[in-house]
PDB file of C-alpha atoms (C1' of nucleotides) in Angstrom:
ATOM      1  CA  MET D   1      37.415 -14.633 -66.746  1.00 33.00           C
ATOM      2  CA  ALA D   2      36.491 -12.074 -64.074  1.00 33.00           C
ATOM      3  CA  SER D   3      32.962 -12.093 -63.184  1.00 38.00           C
ATOM      4  CA  THR D   4      31.157  -8.748 -63.111  1.00 43.00           C
ATOM      5  CA  SER D   5      30.612  -7.503 -59.937  1.00 43.00           C
ATOM      6  CA  ASP D   6      27.446  -5.874 -58.922  1.00 46.00           C
ATOM      7  CA  ASN D   7      27.798  -2.837 -56.680  1.00 49.00           C
ATOM      8  CA  ALA D   8      23.402  -2.494 -56.248  1.00 60.00           C
ATOM      9  CA  LEU D   9      21.627   0.847 -56.889  1.00 77.00           C
ATOM     10  CA  VAL D  10      18.219   0.532 -56.742  1.00 80.00           C
ATOM     11  CA  PRO D  11      15.694   2.293 -59.127  1.00 80.00           C
ATOM     12  CA  ARG D  12      13.428   4.351 -58.525  1.00 83.00           C
ATOM     13  CA  SER D  13       9.320   3.069 -57.966  1.00 84.00           C
ATOM     14  CA  ASP D  14       7.767   4.983 -61.074  1.00 86.00           C
ATOM     15  CA  LEU D  15      10.573   2.777 -63.409  1.00 90.00           C
ATOM     16  CA  SER D  16      10.951  -0.785 -61.658  1.00 90.00           C
ATOM     17  CA  ARG D  17       8.579  -2.585 -63.889  1.00 88.00           C
ATOM     18  CA  PHE D  18      10.649  -1.561 -66.776  1.00 91.00           C
ATOM     19  CA  ILE D  19      13.999  -1.578 -65.167  1.00 94.00           C
ATOM     20  CA  GLN D  20      15.176  -4.862 -63.580  1.00 92.00           C
ATOM     21  CA  ARG D  21      18.553  -3.795 -61.844  1.00 92.00           C
ATOM     22  CA  VAL D  22      20.691  -1.449 -61.808  1.00 93.00           C
ATOM     23  CA  ARG D  23      24.600  -2.213 -61.065  1.00 89.00           C
ATOM     24  CA  VAL D  24      27.874  -0.115 -61.349  1.00 88.00           C
ATOM     25  CA  LEU D  25      30.304  -3.007 -63.625  1.00 80.00           C
ATOM     26  CA  GLN D  26      33.655  -3.331 -62.150  1.00 69.00           C
ATOM     27  CA  HIS D  27      36.237  -5.857 -63.375  1.00 60.00           C
ATOM     28  CA  GLY D  28      39.336  -7.801 -61.724  1.00 56.00           C
ATOM     29  CA  PRO D  29      42.344  -8.052 -63.064  1.00 54.00           C
ATOM     30  CA  SER D  30      41.469 -10.273 -65.927  1.00 55.00           C
ATOM     31  CA  GLU D  31      41.059  -9.575 -69.912  1.00 55.00           C
ATOM     32  CA  ASP D  32      36.947  -9.911 -69.841  1.00 60.00           C
ATOM     33  CA  ALA D  33      35.902  -6.625 -67.655  1.00 60.00           C
ATOM     34  CA  TYR D  34      32.398  -7.522 -68.859  1.00 71.00           C
ATOM     35  CA  VAL D  35      30.948 -10.929 -69.107  1.00 76.00           C
ATOM     36  CA  ARG D  36      27.173 -10.834 -69.861  1.00 80.00           C
ATOM     37  CA  LEU D  37      25.225 -13.796 -70.399  1.00 83.00           C
ATOM     38  CA  PRO D  38      21.947 -13.374 -72.585  1.00 85.00           C
ATOM     39  CA  ASP D  39      18.422 -13.180 -71.547  1.00 85.00           C
ATOM     40  CA  GLY D  40      16.938 -11.037 -73.441  1.00 86.00           C
ATOM     41  CA  THR D  41      17.525  -7.913 -71.664  1.00 91.00           C
ATOM     42  CA  VAL D  42      17.852  -3.894 -73.278  1.00 93.00           C
ATOM     43  CA  GLU D  43      21.261  -2.871 -71.209  1.00 93.00           C
ATOM     44  CA  LEU D  44      21.955   0.806 -71.355  1.00 95.00           C
ATOM     45  CA  VAL D  45      25.213   1.529 -70.518  1.00 94.00           C
ATOM     46  CA  VAL D  46      27.184   5.044 -69.099  1.00 95.00           C
ATOM     47  CA  ARG D  47      30.634   5.689 -69.316  1.00 93.00           C
ATOM     48  CA  VAL D  48      32.306   8.382 -67.678  1.00 91.00           C
ATOM     49  CA  LEU D  49      35.085   9.044 -70.333  1.00 89.00           C
ATOM     50  CA  PRO D  50      37.680  12.585 -69.894  1.00 86.00           C
ATOM     51  CA  GLY D  51      35.282  15.508 -70.074  1.00 83.00           C
ATOM     52  CA  THR D  52      32.473  13.576 -71.469  1.00 87.00           C
ATOM     53  CA  CYS D  53      29.828  10.645 -71.155  1.00 92.00           C
ATOM     54  CA  ASP D  54      29.088   7.752 -73.264  1.00 94.00           C
ATOM     55  CA  VAL D  55      25.631   6.894 -73.413  1.00 96.00           C
ATOM     56  CA  HIS D  56      24.868   3.681 -75.235  1.00 95.00           C
ATOM     57  CA  ALA D  57      21.893   1.124 -75.233  1.00 94.00           C
ATOM     58  CA  LEU D  58      23.588  -2.820 -75.448  1.00 91.00           C
ATOM     59  CA  GLY D  59      20.308  -4.447 -77.877  1.00 90.00           C
ATOM     60  CA  PRO D  60      18.810  -8.001 -76.312  1.00 89.00           C
ATOM     61  CA  ARG D  61      21.585 -11.502 -77.281  1.00 85.00           C
ATOM     62  CA  GLU D  62      21.606 -14.552 -77.846  1.00 83.00           C
ATOM     63  CA  HIS D  63      25.066 -15.196 -77.335  1.00 81.00           C
ATOM     64  CA  VAL D  64      27.542 -14.561 -74.304  1.00 84.00           C
ATOM     65  CA  GLN D  65      28.713 -11.064 -75.034  1.00 82.00           C
ATOM     66  CA  ARG D  66      32.408  -9.632 -73.856  1.00 80.00           C
ATOM     67  CA  LYS D  67      33.785  -6.383 -73.232  1.00 78.00           C
ATOM     68  CA  SER D  68      37.635  -5.356 -72.012  1.00 76.00           C
ATOM     69  CA  ALA D  69      38.470  -3.913 -69.115  1.00 74.00           C
ATOM     70  CA  THR D  70      40.122  -0.454 -71.599  1.00 76.00           C
ATOM     71  CA  GLU D  71      36.115  -1.054 -72.704  1.00 79.00           C
ATOM     72  CA  VAL D  72      34.473  -0.659 -69.298  1.00 82.00           C
ATOM     73  CA  PRO D  73      36.158   2.611 -67.389  1.00 84.00           C
ATOM     74  CA  PRO D  74      35.883   3.224 -63.586  1.00 84.00           C
ATOM     75  CA  GLU D  75      32.297   4.158 -62.853  1.00 86.00           C
ATOM     76  CA  THR D  76      30.276   2.532 -65.868  1.00 90.00           C
ATOM     77  CA  LEU D  77      26.828   2.309 -64.698  1.00 93.00           C
ATOM     78  CA  GLY D  78      24.409  -0.451 -66.375  1.00 92.00           C
ATOM     79  CA  LEU D  79      20.841   0.090 -66.187  1.00 95.00           C
ATOM     80  CA  GLN D  80      19.127  -3.654 -66.872  1.00 94.00           C
ATOM     81  CA  PHE D  81      15.565  -3.403 -68.462  1.00 93.00           C
ATOM     82  CA  LYS D  82      12.994  -6.200 -67.387  1.00 92.00           C
ATOM     83  CA  PRO D  83      12.964  -8.475 -70.985  1.00 89.00           C
ATOM     84  CA  GLY D  84      10.380  -6.198 -72.767  1.00 88.00           C
ATOM     85  CA  GLY D  85      11.203  -3.339 -70.760  1.00 89.00           C
ATOM     86  CA  ALA D  86      13.500  -1.181 -72.855  1.00 90.00           C
ATOM     87  CA  TYR D  87      10.267  -1.095 -75.689  1.00 87.00           C
ATOM     88  CA  PRO D  88       9.069   2.210 -74.751  1.00 86.00           C
ATOM     89  CA  PHE D  89      11.784   4.283 -74.269  1.00 89.00           C
ATOM     90  CA  PHE D  90      13.078   4.092 -77.581  1.00 86.00           C
ATOM     91  CA  GLY D  91      10.685   4.225 -80.137  1.00 78.00           C
ATOM     92  CA  LEU D  92      11.969   1.540 -82.698  1.00 84.00           C
ATOM     93  CA  PRO D  93      11.320  -2.361 -82.901  1.00 86.00           C
ATOM     94  CA  MET D  94      13.577  -3.865 -80.716  1.00 88.00           C
ATOM     95  CA  SER D  95      14.691  -5.996 -83.479  1.00 87.00           C
ATOM     96  CA  GLU D  96      16.418  -3.157 -84.212  1.00 86.00           C
ATOM     97  CA  LEU D  97      18.484  -3.251 -81.640  1.00 88.00           C
ATOM     98  CA  ALA D  98      19.527  -6.937 -81.388  1.00 87.00           C
ATOM     99  CA  HIS D  99      22.242  -7.825 -81.440  1.00 84.00           C
ATOM    100  CA  ARG D 100      23.541  -4.246 -81.877  1.00 87.00           C
ATOM    101  CA  SER D 101      25.169  -1.239 -79.558  1.00 89.00           C
ATOM    102  CA  LEU D 102      22.944   2.028 -80.530  1.00 91.00           C
ATOM    103  CA  SER D 103      24.353   5.137 -79.134  1.00 94.00           C
ATOM    104  CA  ILE D 104      21.511   7.481 -77.641  1.00 95.00           C
ATOM    105  CA  ASP D 105      22.118   9.745 -80.011  1.00 95.00           C
ATOM    106  CA  THR D 106      20.676   7.810 -82.835  1.00 92.00           C
ATOM    107  CA  LEU D 107      18.201   6.416 -80.503  1.00 91.00           C
ATOM    108  CA  TRP D 108      16.686   9.730 -79.436  1.00 91.00           C
ATOM    109  CA  GLY D 109      18.445  12.263 -81.686  1.00 92.00           C
ATOM    110  CA  ARG D 110      21.277  14.303 -81.488  1.00 94.00           C
ATOM    111  CA  ALA D 111      19.777  16.755 -79.502  1.00 95.00           C
ATOM    112  CA  ASP D 112      18.402  14.871 -76.651  1.00 94.00           C
ATOM    113  CA  GLY D 113      21.119  12.552 -77.014  1.00 95.00           C
ATOM    114  CA  GLU D 114      23.411  15.393 -76.203  1.00 95.00           C
ATOM    115  CA  ARG D 115      21.788  17.108 -73.448  1.00 95.00           C
ATOM    116  CA  LEU D 116      21.636  13.752 -71.471  1.00 96.00           C
ATOM    117  CA  ARG D 117      25.309  13.153 -72.164  1.00 96.00           C
ATOM    118  CA  ALA D 118      25.900  17.129 -70.781  1.00 95.00           C
ATOM    119  CA  SER D 119      23.543  16.550 -68.145  1.00 95.00           C
ATOM    120  CA  LEU D 120      25.627  13.079 -66.694  1.00 95.00           C
ATOM    121  CA  ALA D 121      29.021  14.402 -67.236  1.00 95.00           C
ATOM    122  CA  ASP D 122      28.464  17.653 -64.687  1.00 94.00           C
ATOM    123  CA  ALA D 123      26.814  14.815 -62.476  1.00 93.00           C
ATOM    124  CA  PRO D 124      29.390  15.058 -59.395  1.00 92.00           C
ATOM    125  CA  SER D 125      28.789  10.528 -58.367  1.00 91.00           C
ATOM    126  CA  VAL D 126      27.122   7.869 -59.823  1.00 91.00           C
ATOM    127  CA  GLN D 127      23.990   8.351 -57.488  1.00 92.00           C
ATOM    128  CA  ALA D 128      23.821  11.421 -59.349  1.00 94.00           C
ATOM    129  CA  ARG D 129      24.497   9.745 -62.864  1.00 94.00           C
ATOM    130  CA  LEU D 130      21.911   7.158 -62.452  1.00 94.00           C
ATOM    131  CA  ARG D 131      19.281   9.774 -60.827  1.00 95.00           C
ATOM    132  CA  THR D 132      19.821  11.652 -64.129  1.00 96.00           C
ATOM    133  CA  LEU D 133      19.482   8.827 -66.136  1.00 96.00           C
ATOM    134  CA  GLU D 134      16.270   8.412 -64.606  1.00 96.00           C
ATOM    135  CA  ALA D 135      14.688  11.742 -64.867  1.00 95.00           C
ATOM    136  CA  ALA D 136      14.907  11.199 -68.498  1.00 95.00           C
ATOM    137  CA  LEU D 137      14.009   7.977 -68.786  1.00 94.00           C
ATOM    138  CA  VAL D 138      10.219   9.325 -66.988  1.00 92.00           C
ATOM    139  CA  ASP D 139      10.693  12.511 -69.549  1.00 90.00           C
ATOM    140  CA  ARG D 140      10.966   9.740 -72.299  1.00 88.00           C
ATOM    141  CA  LEU D 141       8.265   7.646 -70.727  1.00 83.00           C
ATOM    142  CA  HIS D 142       5.454  10.745 -70.167  1.00 81.00           C
ATOM    143  CA  ARG D 143       5.939  12.335 -74.139  1.00 75.00           C
ATOM    144  CA  ASP D 144       3.036  12.763 -75.934  1.00 51.00           C
ATOM    145  CA  ASP D 145       4.932  10.688 -79.171  1.00 54.00           C
ATOM    146  CA  VAL D 146       5.874   7.642 -76.726  1.00 51.00           C
ATOM    147  CA  PHE D 147       3.348   5.259 -76.842  1.00 54.00           C
ATOM    148  CA  GLU D 148       2.820   1.232 -75.654  1.00 60.00           C
ATOM    149  CA  PRO D 149       0.772  -0.700 -78.179  1.00 69.00           C
ATOM    150  CA  ALA D 150      -1.161  -3.835 -77.036  1.00 77.00           C
ATOM    151  CA  ALA D 151       1.554  -5.807 -78.642  1.00 83.00           C
ATOM    152  CA  ALA D 152       4.010  -4.845 -75.326  1.00 84.00           C
ATOM    153  CA  TYR D 153       1.198  -6.547 -73.213  1.00 85.00           C
ATOM    154  CA  LEU D 154       0.631  -9.581 -74.720  1.00 87.00           C
ATOM    155  CA  VAL D 155       4.331  -9.941 -75.315  1.00 90.00           C
ATOM    156  CA  ARG D 156       4.998  -9.349 -71.077  1.00 89.00           C
ATOM    157  CA  ARG D 157       1.909 -12.025 -70.499  1.00 89.00           C
ATOM    158  CA  GLY D 158       4.043 -14.237 -73.257  1.00 89.00           C
ATOM    159  CA  ILE D 159       7.199 -13.406 -71.319  1.00 90.00           C
ATOM    160  CA  ARG D 160       5.196 -15.108 -67.582  1.00 89.00           C
ATOM    161  CA  LEU D 161       4.244 -17.802 -69.371  1.00 88.00           C
ATOM    162  CA  VAL D 162       7.278 -18.723 -70.308  1.00 89.00           C
ATOM    163  CA  THR D 163       9.412 -17.700 -67.405  1.00 88.00           C
ATOM    164  CA  GLU D 164       6.856 -19.055 -64.713  1.00 87.00           C
ATOM    165  CA  ALA D 165       6.272 -22.583 -66.406  1.00 83.00           C
ATOM    166  CA  SER D 166       8.086 -25.376 -65.347  1.00 80.00           C
ATOM    167  CA  GLU D 167       8.294 -26.659 -68.978  1.00 80.00           C
ATOM    168  CA  ILE D 168       8.486 -24.569 -71.407  1.00 81.00           C
ATOM    169  CA  PRO D 169       5.803 -24.793 -73.834  1.00 84.00           C
ATOM    170  CA  ARG D 170       5.895 -24.553 -77.132  1.00 84.00           C
ATOM    171  CA  VAL D 171       4.764 -22.178 -79.764  1.00 86.00           C
ATOM    172  CA  SER D 172       2.360 -22.788 -81.185  1.00 84.00           C
ATOM    173  CA  ASP D 173       0.763 -23.656 -77.039  1.00 84.00           C
ATOM    174  CA  LEU D 174       1.793 -20.871 -76.076  1.00 87.00           C
ATOM    175  CA  ALA D 175      -0.269 -18.354 -78.958  1.00 88.00           C
ATOM    176  CA  ARG D 176      -3.876 -20.715 -78.487  1.00 85.00           C
ATOM    177  CA  THR D 177      -2.707 -19.721 -74.573  1.00 85.00           C
ATOM    178  CA  LEU D 178      -3.035 -15.780 -75.261  1.00 87.00           C
ATOM    179  CA  GLY D 179      -6.252 -16.037 -77.797  1.00 86.00           C
ATOM    180  CA  VAL D 180      -3.507 -14.988 -80.718  1.00 87.00           C
ATOM    181  CA  SER D 181      -2.326 -16.234 -83.929  1.00 86.00           C
ATOM    182  CA  GLU D 182       1.387 -17.635 -83.802  1.00 87.00           C
ATOM    183  CA  ARG D 183       2.467 -15.575 -86.528  1.00 86.00           C
ATOM    184  CA  ASN D 184       1.080 -12.395 -84.852  1.00 87.00           C
ATOM    185  CA  LEU D 185       2.386 -13.666 -81.230  1.00 88.00           C
ATOM    186  CA  ARG D 186       5.864 -13.588 -83.569  1.00 88.00           C
ATOM    187  CA  ARG D 187       5.706 -10.433 -84.496  1.00 88.00           C
ATOM    188  CA  ALA D 188       4.807  -8.748 -81.309  1.00 89.00           C
ATOM    189  CA  PHE D 189       7.555 -11.028 -79.704  1.00 90.00           C
ATOM    190  CA  ASP D 190      10.390  -9.189 -82.723  1.00 88.00           C
ATOM    191  CA  ASP D 191       8.779  -5.921 -81.512  1.00 88.00           C
ATOM    192  CA  VAL D 192       8.724  -5.790 -78.001  1.00 90.00           C
ATOM    193  CA  LEU D 193      11.500  -8.160 -76.996  1.00 90.00           C
ATOM    194  CA  GLY D 194      13.555  -8.153 -80.337  1.00 88.00           C
ATOM    195  CA  MET D 195      13.958 -12.226 -80.568  1.00 89.00           C
ATOM    196  CA  GLY D 196      11.224 -14.293 -81.420  1.00 88.00           C
ATOM    197  CA  PRO D 197       9.501 -16.196 -78.702  1.00 89.00           C
ATOM    198  CA  LYS D 198      11.461 -19.299 -79.336  1.00 88.00           C
ATOM    199  CA  ALA D 199      14.531 -18.090 -79.066  1.00 88.00           C
ATOM    200  CA  PHE D 200      13.319 -16.241 -75.912  1.00 90.00           C
ATOM    201  CA  ALA D 201      12.704 -19.351 -74.162  1.00 88.00           C
ATOM    202  CA  ARG D 202      15.660 -21.504 -75.316  1.00 87.00           C
ATOM    203  CA  LEU D 203      17.375 -18.869 -73.067  1.00 88.00           C
ATOM    204  CA  VAL D 204      14.855 -19.109 -70.353  1.00 88.00           C
ATOM    205  CA  ARG D 205      16.225 -22.904 -70.436  1.00 87.00           C
ATOM    206  CA  PHE D 206      19.996 -22.173 -70.756  1.00 88.00           C
ATOM    207  CA  ARG D 207      19.762 -20.061 -67.897  1.00 87.00           C
ATOM    208  CA  ARG D 208      18.476 -22.007 -65.601  1.00 87.00           C
ATOM    209  CA  ALA D 209      20.457 -24.770 -66.399  1.00 86.00           C
ATOM    210  CA  ILE D 210      23.030 -21.988 -65.460  1.00 84.00           C
ATOM    211  CA  GLN D 211      21.830 -21.775 -62.551  1.00 84.00           C
ATOM    212  CA  ALA D 212      20.958 -25.757 -61.569  1.00 82.00           C
ATOM    213  CA  SER D 213      24.755 -25.885 -61.675  1.00 81.00           C
ATOM    214  CA  GLU D 214      26.190 -23.034 -60.169  1.00 76.00           C
ATOM    215  CA  SER D 215      24.142 -23.614 -57.282  1.00 72.00           C
ATOM    216  CA  THR D 216      25.315 -27.606 -57.448  1.00 66.00           C
ATOM    217  CA  PHE D 217      29.052 -27.091 -58.690  1.00 55.00           C
ATOM    218  CA  ARG D 218      31.180 -26.606 -55.255  1.00 56.00           C
ATOM    219  CA  GLY D 219      33.561 -28.174 -55.975  1.00 54.00           C
ATOM    220  CA  THR D 220      32.381 -31.333 -57.620  1.00 63.00           C
ATOM    221  CA  ARG D 221      31.698 -32.460 -61.087  1.00 67.00           C
ATOM    222  CA  PRO D 222      27.587 -31.490 -62.069  1.00 74.00           C
ATOM    223  CA  ASP D 223      25.410 -34.502 -62.958  1.00 79.00           C
ATOM    224  CA  TRP D 224      25.154 -32.801 -66.180  1.00 82.00           C
ATOM    225  CA  GLY D 225      22.360 -35.417 -67.472  1.00 82.00           C
ATOM    226  CA  ALA D 226      20.827 -34.826 -64.442  1.00 82.00           C
ATOM    227  CA  ILE D 227      20.771 -30.617 -65.384  1.00 84.00           C
ATOM    228  CA  ALA D 228      19.698 -31.411 -68.883  1.00 85.00           C
ATOM    229  CA  THR D 229      16.965 -33.219 -68.006  1.00 84.00           C
ATOM    230  CA  GLY D 230      15.998 -31.656 -64.928  1.00 83.00           C
ATOM    231  CA  VAL D 231      15.496 -28.032 -66.873  1.00 85.00           C
ATOM    232  CA  GLY D 232      14.097 -29.452 -70.371  1.00 83.00           C
ATOM    233  CA  TYR D 233      16.730 -30.772 -72.663  1.00 86.00           C
ATOM    234  CA  TYR D 234      16.409 -34.026 -74.429  1.00 81.00           C
ATOM    235  CA  ASP D 235      20.035 -35.036 -72.924  1.00 84.00           C
ATOM    236  CA  GLN D 236      22.993 -33.551 -71.838  1.00 84.00           C
ATOM    237  CA  ALA D 237      24.239 -34.089 -75.613  1.00 83.00           C
ATOM    238  CA  HIS D 238      21.762 -31.021 -76.528  1.00 85.00           C
ATOM    239  CA  LEU D 239      23.038 -28.751 -73.249  1.00 86.00           C
ATOM    240  CA  ILE D 240      26.224 -29.238 -74.516  1.00 85.00           C
ATOM    241  CA  ALA D 241      25.834 -27.865 -77.639  1.00 84.00           C
ATOM    242  CA  ASP D 242      23.290 -25.038 -76.743  1.00 85.00           C
ATOM    243  CA  PHE D 243      26.948 -23.969 -74.275  1.00 85.00           C
ATOM    244  CA  ARG D 244      28.809 -24.294 -76.976  1.00 83.00           C
ATOM    245  CA  ALA D 245      26.411 -21.924 -79.022  1.00 83.00           C
ATOM    246  CA  VAL D 246      25.518 -19.259 -76.088  1.00 85.00           C
ATOM    247  CA  THR D 247      29.019 -19.176 -74.210  1.00 83.00           C
ATOM    248  CA  GLY D 248      31.541 -20.836 -77.000  1.00 80.00           C
ATOM    249  CA  THR D 249      33.056 -23.515 -74.754  1.00 81.00           C
ATOM    250  CA  THR D 250      31.590 -26.598 -73.000  1.00 81.00           C
ATOM    251  CA  PRO D 251      29.771 -26.492 -69.554  1.00 83.00           C
ATOM    252  CA  THR D 252      32.384 -27.665 -67.819  1.00 79.00           C
ATOM    253  CA  ALA D 253      35.226 -24.887 -68.763  1.00 79.00           C
ATOM    254  CA  TRP D 254      32.606 -22.297 -68.477  1.00 80.00           C
ATOM    255  CA  LEU D 255      32.314 -23.253 -64.664  1.00 79.00           C
ATOM    256  CA  ARG D 256      36.257 -23.785 -63.893  1.00 75.00           C
ATOM    257  CA  ALA D 257      36.670 -20.589 -65.438  1.00 74.00           C
ATOM    258  CA  ARG D 258      33.110 -19.077 -63.438  1.00 72.00           C
ATOM    259  CA  ALA D 259      35.107 -20.521 -60.364  1.00 69.00           C
ATOM    260  CA  ALA D 260      38.277 -18.925 -61.112  1.00 64.00           C
TER     261      ALA D 260
ATOM    262  C1'  DC A   1      -3.418  -0.798 -91.609  1.00 72.13           C
ATOM    263  C1'  DT A   2      -3.608  -5.341 -89.028  1.00 72.13           C
ATOM    264  C1'  DC A   3      -3.663  -9.610 -88.890  1.00 72.13           C
ATOM    265  C1'  DG A   4      -3.599 -14.457 -90.259  1.00 72.13           C
ATOM    266  C1'  DG A   5      -2.617 -17.659 -93.827  1.00 72.13           C
ATOM    267  C1'  DC A   6       0.947 -20.212 -97.224  1.00 72.13           C
ATOM    268  C1'  DT A   7       5.290 -22.257 -98.478  1.00 72.13           C
ATOM    269  C1'  DG A   8      10.104 -22.410 -98.395  1.00 72.13           C
ATOM    270  C1'  DT A   9      13.958 -23.018 -95.528  1.00 72.13           C
ATOM    271  C1'  DA A  10      16.853 -22.217 -91.902  1.00 72.13           C
ATOM    272  C1'  DG A  11      17.500 -24.436 -87.222  1.00 72.13           C
ATOM    273  C1'  DC A  12      16.195 -27.512 -83.305  1.00 72.13           C
ATOM    274  C1'  DT A  13      14.741 -32.185 -81.221  1.00 72.13           C
ATOM    275  C1'  DG A  14      15.103 -36.718 -80.456  1.00 72.13           C
ATOM    276  C1'  DG A  15      17.799 -40.226 -81.078  1.00 72.13           C
ATOM    277  C1'  DA A  16      22.009 -43.489 -82.111  1.00 72.13           C
ATOM    278  C1'  DT A  17      27.003 -44.071 -81.686  1.00 72.13           C
ATOM    279  C1'  DG A  18      32.038 -43.030 -81.166  1.00 72.13           C
ATOM    280  C1'  DC A  19      36.258 -41.079 -79.068  1.00 72.13           C
ATOM    281  C1'  DC A  20      38.385 -40.294 -74.241  1.00 72.13           C
TER     282       DC A  20
ATOM    283  C1'  DG W   1      30.790 -40.820 -67.452  1.00 72.13           C
ATOM    284  C1'  DG W   2      31.634 -37.030 -70.090  1.00 72.13           C
ATOM    285  C1'  DC W   3      31.649 -34.937 -73.953  1.00 72.13           C
ATOM    286  C1'  DA W   4      31.229 -34.382 -78.907  1.00 72.13           C
ATOM    287  C1'  DT W   5      29.242 -35.328 -83.757  1.00 72.13           C
ATOM    288  C1'  DC W   6      25.581 -37.205 -86.641  1.00 72.13           C
ATOM    289  C1'  DC W   7      21.220 -37.370 -88.998  1.00 72.13           C
ATOM    290  C1'  DA W   8      16.345 -37.779 -90.008  1.00 72.13           C
ATOM    291  C1'  DG W   9      12.135 -35.556 -88.688  1.00 72.13           C
ATOM    292  C1'  DC W  10      10.183 -31.841 -87.334  1.00 72.13           C
ATOM    293  C1'  DT W  11       9.273 -27.274 -85.533  1.00 72.13           C
ATOM    294  C1'  DA W  12      10.179 -22.193 -86.189  1.00 72.13           C
ATOM    295  C1'  DC W  13      10.817 -18.486 -88.604  1.00 72.13           C
ATOM    296  C1'  DA W  14      10.702 -14.956 -92.118  1.00 72.13           C
ATOM    297  C1'  DG W  15       8.583 -13.190 -96.457  1.00 72.13           C
ATOM    298  C1'  DC W  16       4.730 -12.866 -99.611  1.00 72.13           C
ATOM    299  C1'  DC W  17       0.018 -11.778-100.248  1.00 72.13           C
ATOM    300  C1'  DG W  18      -5.027 -11.295 -99.480  1.00 72.13           C
ATOM    301  C1'  DA W  19      -9.007  -9.958 -96.125  1.00 72.13           C
ATOM    302  C1'  DG W  20     -10.816  -6.742 -93.561  1.00 72.13           C
TER     303       DG W  20
END
DNA sequence: CTCGGCTGTAGCTGGATGCC
DNA sequence: GGCATCCAGCTACAGCCGAG
């Protein structure tokens, strides 16, 4: 399994509050060209194909996503939104994009989709394609029919509370802190993020475990029990169960594959 | 139309235990 | 010690519905 190496590009400043990172997806020699850990984000992917460009949005997921080298041609551009950051650009609840990949024609309508794809196909470089894509996003943001409801603000606050807390809060506590009912909080998360607050919190915890293991793994065996309890799991058994559910493999096997 | 309460159920958590 | 499985109890989710 090859990790996807990032060739970092900087998003323009007026989009930086929505976009987490921009990268050129490059793959190594192994079968899995693209391995995406779930993190509750949407990624807009631009693939350069003979004579045209393909643009589609990869919705938020709760499991690892893999793509083969043939699915990721050279110079594929990935624009990753922040959690909840994609919501203002697509005009549909993110729950409809969850676990799915939708073409830009489906999301923005055929005419707008075709126009964008044609502009991207004309762009001479990766940088030029990025600027074209960003211009289209800014244009979308300023349209009258695209608005950001109060739910987006609520969810952004919720996301911050979850990601910044050393101990991940319960949904009921989160709702109380934000001053809304649990029911309303779940609806808002579904619309803006494409998953419930619990599912998002679970991914945050899982990613903390990944980070902790990778920072301690340096050829030696990580102490999974310590990592598990350190990031909020009850014990290593539950960390392993989560690993299996998200990646389909055990923590040790995952690290071995990453190291290889 | 938005919000919140109620309810059935799926899935998660806490805990124990067994295998290698 | 690391990994896996099981189970009871609990929590979060989703659908429904009524109130404002």
